[in-house]
Amino acid sequence: DGERLPRIIERILDESPVMIHTIGFDIGMGHTLNQPGLTSYRTARNFSELTRGLGEVLAESDSFSTDGL
């Protein structure tokens, strides 16, 4: 719901320690989750860019690997 999403994002960021990391797959920069200074948003136009973005976003996670993709 495009009207509710900005309020939900604001609430999550204001009321919790959750950080929002998003990869917009083939949708460009115009998504509601792209809120500079508040969310981490990357775009991916193809599988290779998606894999690279996932690796960057989850680089600190012990259980993530792009090897099996």
Backbone as JSON Lines, residues from 0, in Angstrom:
{"i":0,"aa":"D","n":[0.85,-1.17,0.0],"ca":[0.0,0.0,0.0],"c":[0.9,1.23,0.0]}
{"i":1,"aa":"G","n":[0.95,1.92,-1.13],"ca":[1.83,3.06,-1.29],"c":[1.58,4.21,-0.34]}
{"i":2,"aa":"E","n":[0.35,4.34,0.16],"ca":[0.05,5.42,1.08],"c":[0.48,5.1,2.51]}
{"i":3,"aa":"R","n":[0.39,3.84,2.9],"ca":[0.75,3.43,4.26],"c":[2.25,3.21,4.43]}
{"i":4,"aa":"L","n":[2.93,2.81,3.38],"ca":[4.33,2.42,3.48],"c":[5.23,3.51,4.07]}
{"i":5,"aa":"P","n":[5.13,4.76,3.64],"ca":[6.0,5.78,4.25],"c":[5.8,5.91,5.76]}
{"i":6,"aa":"R","n":[4.56,5.81,6.22],"ca":[4.3,5.9,7.67],"c":[4.85,4.68,8.4]}
{"i":7,"aa":"I","n":[4.75,3.52,7.78],"ca":[5.27,2.3,8.39],"c":[6.79,2.38,8.5]}
{"i":8,"aa":"I","n":[7.44,2.84,7.44],"ca":[8.9,3.0,7.46],"c":[9.3,3.96,8.57]}
{"i":9,"aa":"E","n":[8.63,5.09,8.65],"ca":[8.94,6.08,9.67],"c":[8.77,5.48,11.07]}
{"i":10,"aa":"R","n":[7.72,4.74,11.27],"ca":[7.48,4.13,12.59],"c":[8.58,3.12,12.94]}
{"i":11,"aa":"I","n":[8.94,2.27,11.99],"ca":[10.0,1.28,12.23],"c":[11.3,1.97,12.61]}
{"i":12,"aa":"L","n":[11.65,3.0,11.87],"ca":[12.92,3.69,12.12],"c":[12.89,4.48,13.42]}
{"i":13,"aa":"D","n":[11.74,5.03,13.79],"ca":[11.63,5.82,15.02],"c":[11.52,4.96,16.28]}
{"i":14,"aa":"E","n":[10.87,3.8,16.15],"ca":[10.52,3.03,17.35],"c":[11.3,1.73,17.53]}
{"i":15,"aa":"S","n":[12.27,1.47,16.66],"ca":[13.01,0.21,16.79],"c":[14.45,0.41,16.35]}
{"i":16,"aa":"P","n":[15.3,-0.56,16.67],"ca":[16.7,-0.49,16.23],"c":[16.9,-1.05,14.81]}
{"i":17,"aa":"V","n":[15.82,-1.39,14.13],"ca":[15.9,-2.02,12.81],"c":[16.4,-1.02,11.77]}
{"i":18,"aa":"M","n":[17.36,-1.48,10.98],"ca":[17.84,-0.7,9.83],"c":[17.24,-1.32,8.57]}
{"i":19,"aa":"I","n":[16.77,-0.49,7.67],"ca":[16.13,-0.99,6.47],"c":[17.11,-0.94,5.31]}
{"i":20,"aa":"H","n":[17.43,-2.13,4.78],"ca":[18.3,-2.27,3.62],"c":[17.44,-2.87,2.5]}
{"i":21,"aa":"T","n":[17.43,-2.22,1.35],"ca":[16.57,-2.66,0.26],"c":[17.34,-2.67,-1.04]}
{"i":22,"aa":"I","n":[17.08,-3.69,-1.85],"ca":[17.59,-3.72,-3.21],"c":[16.38,-3.71,-4.13]}
{"i":23,"aa":"G","n":[16.24,-2.64,-4.89],"ca":[15.13,-2.54,-5.84],"c":[15.51,-3.27,-7.12]}
{"i":24,"aa":"F","n":[14.95,-4.44,-7.31],"ca":[15.3,-5.24,-8.48],"c":[14.48,-4.79,-9.68]}
{"i":25,"aa":"D","n":[15.14,-4.16,-10.62],"ca":[14.55,-3.7,-11.88],"c":[13.4,-2.72,-11.68]}
{"i":26,"aa":"I","n":[13.5,-1.89,-10.62],"ca":[12.46,-0.88,-10.4],"c":[13.02,0.53,-10.28]}
{"i":27,"aa":"G","n":[14.31,0.7,-10.29],"ca":[14.91,2.02,-10.25],"c":[14.91,2.66,-8.88]}
{"i":28,"aa":"M","n":[15.19,3.94,-8.87],"ca":[15.38,4.68,-7.61],"c":[14.08,5.28,-7.07]}
{"i":29,"aa":"G","n":[12.99,5.22,-7.81],"ca":[11.77,5.91,-7.42],"c":[10.88,5.17,-6.44]}
{"i":30,"aa":"H","n":[11.38,4.18,-5.75],"ca":[10.56,3.41,-4.82],"c":[10.45,4.11,-3.47]}
{"i":31,"aa":"T","n":[9.34,3.89,-2.78],"ca":[9.1,4.49,-1.47],"c":[10.16,4.12,-0.46]}
{"i":32,"aa":"L","n":[10.74,2.93,-0.58],"ca":[11.78,2.51,0.36],"c":[13.1,3.24,0.16]}
{"i":33,"aa":"N","n":[13.24,3.98,-0.92],"ca":[14.44,4.77,-1.16],"c":[14.26,6.12,-0.47]}
{"i":34,"aa":"Q","n":[14.74,6.18,0.75],"ca":[14.66,7.4,1.55],"c":[16.07,7.77,2.01]}
{"i":35,"aa":"P","n":[16.79,8.55,1.2],"ca":[18.17,8.9,1.53],"c":[18.31,9.44,2.95]}
{"i":36,"aa":"G","n":[19.31,8.92,3.63],"ca":[19.56,9.31,5.0],"c":[18.79,8.49,6.02]}
{"i":37,"aa":"L","n":[17.78,7.75,5.55],"ca":[16.98,6.93,6.46],"c":[17.13,5.44,6.16]}
{"i":38,"aa":"T","n":[17.09,5.09,4.89],"ca":[17.2,3.69,4.5],"c":[18.42,3.5,3.61]}
{"i":39,"aa":"S","n":[18.87,2.27,3.52],"ca":[19.94,1.92,2.59],"c":[19.27,1.3,1.38]}
{"i":40,"aa":"Y","n":[19.37,1.95,0.25],"ca":[18.67,1.51,-0.95],"c":[19.65,1.38,-2.1]}
{"i":41,"aa":"R","n":[19.6,0.23,-2.77],"ca":[20.43,-0.01,-3.96],"c":[19.51,-0.49,-5.07]}
{"i":42,"aa":"T","n":[19.95,-0.32,-6.28],"ca":[19.2,-0.86,-7.41],"c":[19.96,-2.01,-8.03]}
{"i":43,"aa":"A","n":[19.23,-2.88,-8.69],"ca":[19.83,-3.99,-9.43],"c":[19.01,-4.18,-10.7]}
{"i":44,"aa":"R","n":[19.69,-4.16,-11.83],"ca":[19.0,-4.33,-13.11],"c":[19.07,-5.75,-13.63]}
{"i":45,"aa":"N","n":[19.93,-6.57,-13.01],"ca":[20.08,-7.95,-13.47],"c":[20.58,-8.83,-12.31]}
{"i":46,"aa":"F","n":[20.68,-10.12,-12.58],"ca":[21.07,-11.07,-11.55],"c":[22.45,-10.76,-10.97]}
{"i":47,"aa":"S","n":[23.37,-10.38,-11.81],"ca":[24.73,-10.08,-11.35],"c":[24.73,-8.9,-10.38]}
{"i":48,"aa":"E","n":[24.0,-7.84,-10.71],"ca":[23.92,-6.68,-9.82],"c":[23.19,-7.03,-8.53]}
{"i":49,"aa":"L","n":[22.17,-7.89,-8.61],"ca":[21.46,-8.33,-7.42],"c":[22.39,-9.11,-6.49]}
{"i":50,"aa":"T","n":[23.15,-10.02,-7.06],"ca":[24.1,-10.81,-6.28],"c":[25.13,-9.91,-5.61]}
{"i":51,"aa":"R","n":[25.66,-8.96,-6.36],"ca":[26.65,-8.03,-5.81],"c":[26.02,-7.2,-4.68]}
{"i":52,"aa":"G","n":[24.81,-6.71,-4.89],"ca":[24.13,-5.92,-3.87],"c":[23.86,-6.71,-2.61]}
{"i":53,"aa":"L","n":[23.44,-7.96,-2.76],"ca":[23.21,-8.81,-1.58],"c":[24.51,-9.04,-0.83]}
{"i":54,"aa":"G","n":[25.59,-9.23,-1.56],"ca":[26.89,-9.41,-0.92],"c":[27.3,-8.17,-0.13]}
{"i":55,"aa":"E","n":[27.03,-6.99,-0.67],"ca":[27.38,-5.75,0.01],"c":[26.51,-5.53,1.24]}
{"i":56,"aa":"V","n":[25.22,-5.76,1.11],"ca":[24.29,-5.53,2.2],"c":[24.53,-6.51,3.34]}
{"i":57,"aa":"L","n":[24.8,-7.76,3.0],"ca":[24.91,-8.8,4.01],"c":[26.36,-9.22,4.28]}
{"i":58,"aa":"A","n":[27.3,-8.38,3.94],"ca":[28.71,-8.74,4.08],"c":[29.09,-9.09,5.51]}
{"i":59,"aa":"E","n":[28.42,-8.5,6.49],"ca":[28.77,-8.75,7.88],"c":[28.06,-9.96,8.47]}
{"i":60,"aa":"S","n":[27.15,-10.57,7.73],"ca":[26.41,-11.72,8.22],"c":[27.26,-12.98,8.11]}
{"i":61,"aa":"D","n":[27.27,-13.78,9.19],"ca":[28.03,-15.03,9.19],"c":[27.39,-16.1,8.33]}
{"i":62,"aa":"S","n":[26.09,-16.0,8.06],"ca":[25.39,-17.1,7.41],"c":[25.0,-16.81,5.95]}
{"i":63,"aa":"F","n":[25.51,-15.77,5.35],"ca":[25.13,-15.44,3.98],"c":[26.28,-15.68,3.02]}
{"i":64,"aa":"S","n":[25.95,-16.27,1.9],"ca":[26.94,-16.49,0.85],"c":[26.26,-16.34,-0.51]}
{"i":65,"aa":"T","n":[26.94,-15.71,-1.45],"ca":[26.39,-15.6,-2.79],"c":[26.87,-16.76,-3.67]}
{"i":66,"aa":"D","n":[27.65,-17.68,-3.11],"ca":[28.21,-18.8,-3.89],"c":[27.13,-19.7,-4.48]}
{"i":67,"aa":"G","n":[26.03,-19.92,-3.76],"ca":[25.01,-20.84,-4.22],"c":[23.97,-20.22,-5.12]}
{"i":68,"aa":"L","n":[24.09,-18.96,-5.44],"ca":[23.08,-18.3,-6.26],"c":[23.28,-18.57,-7.71]}
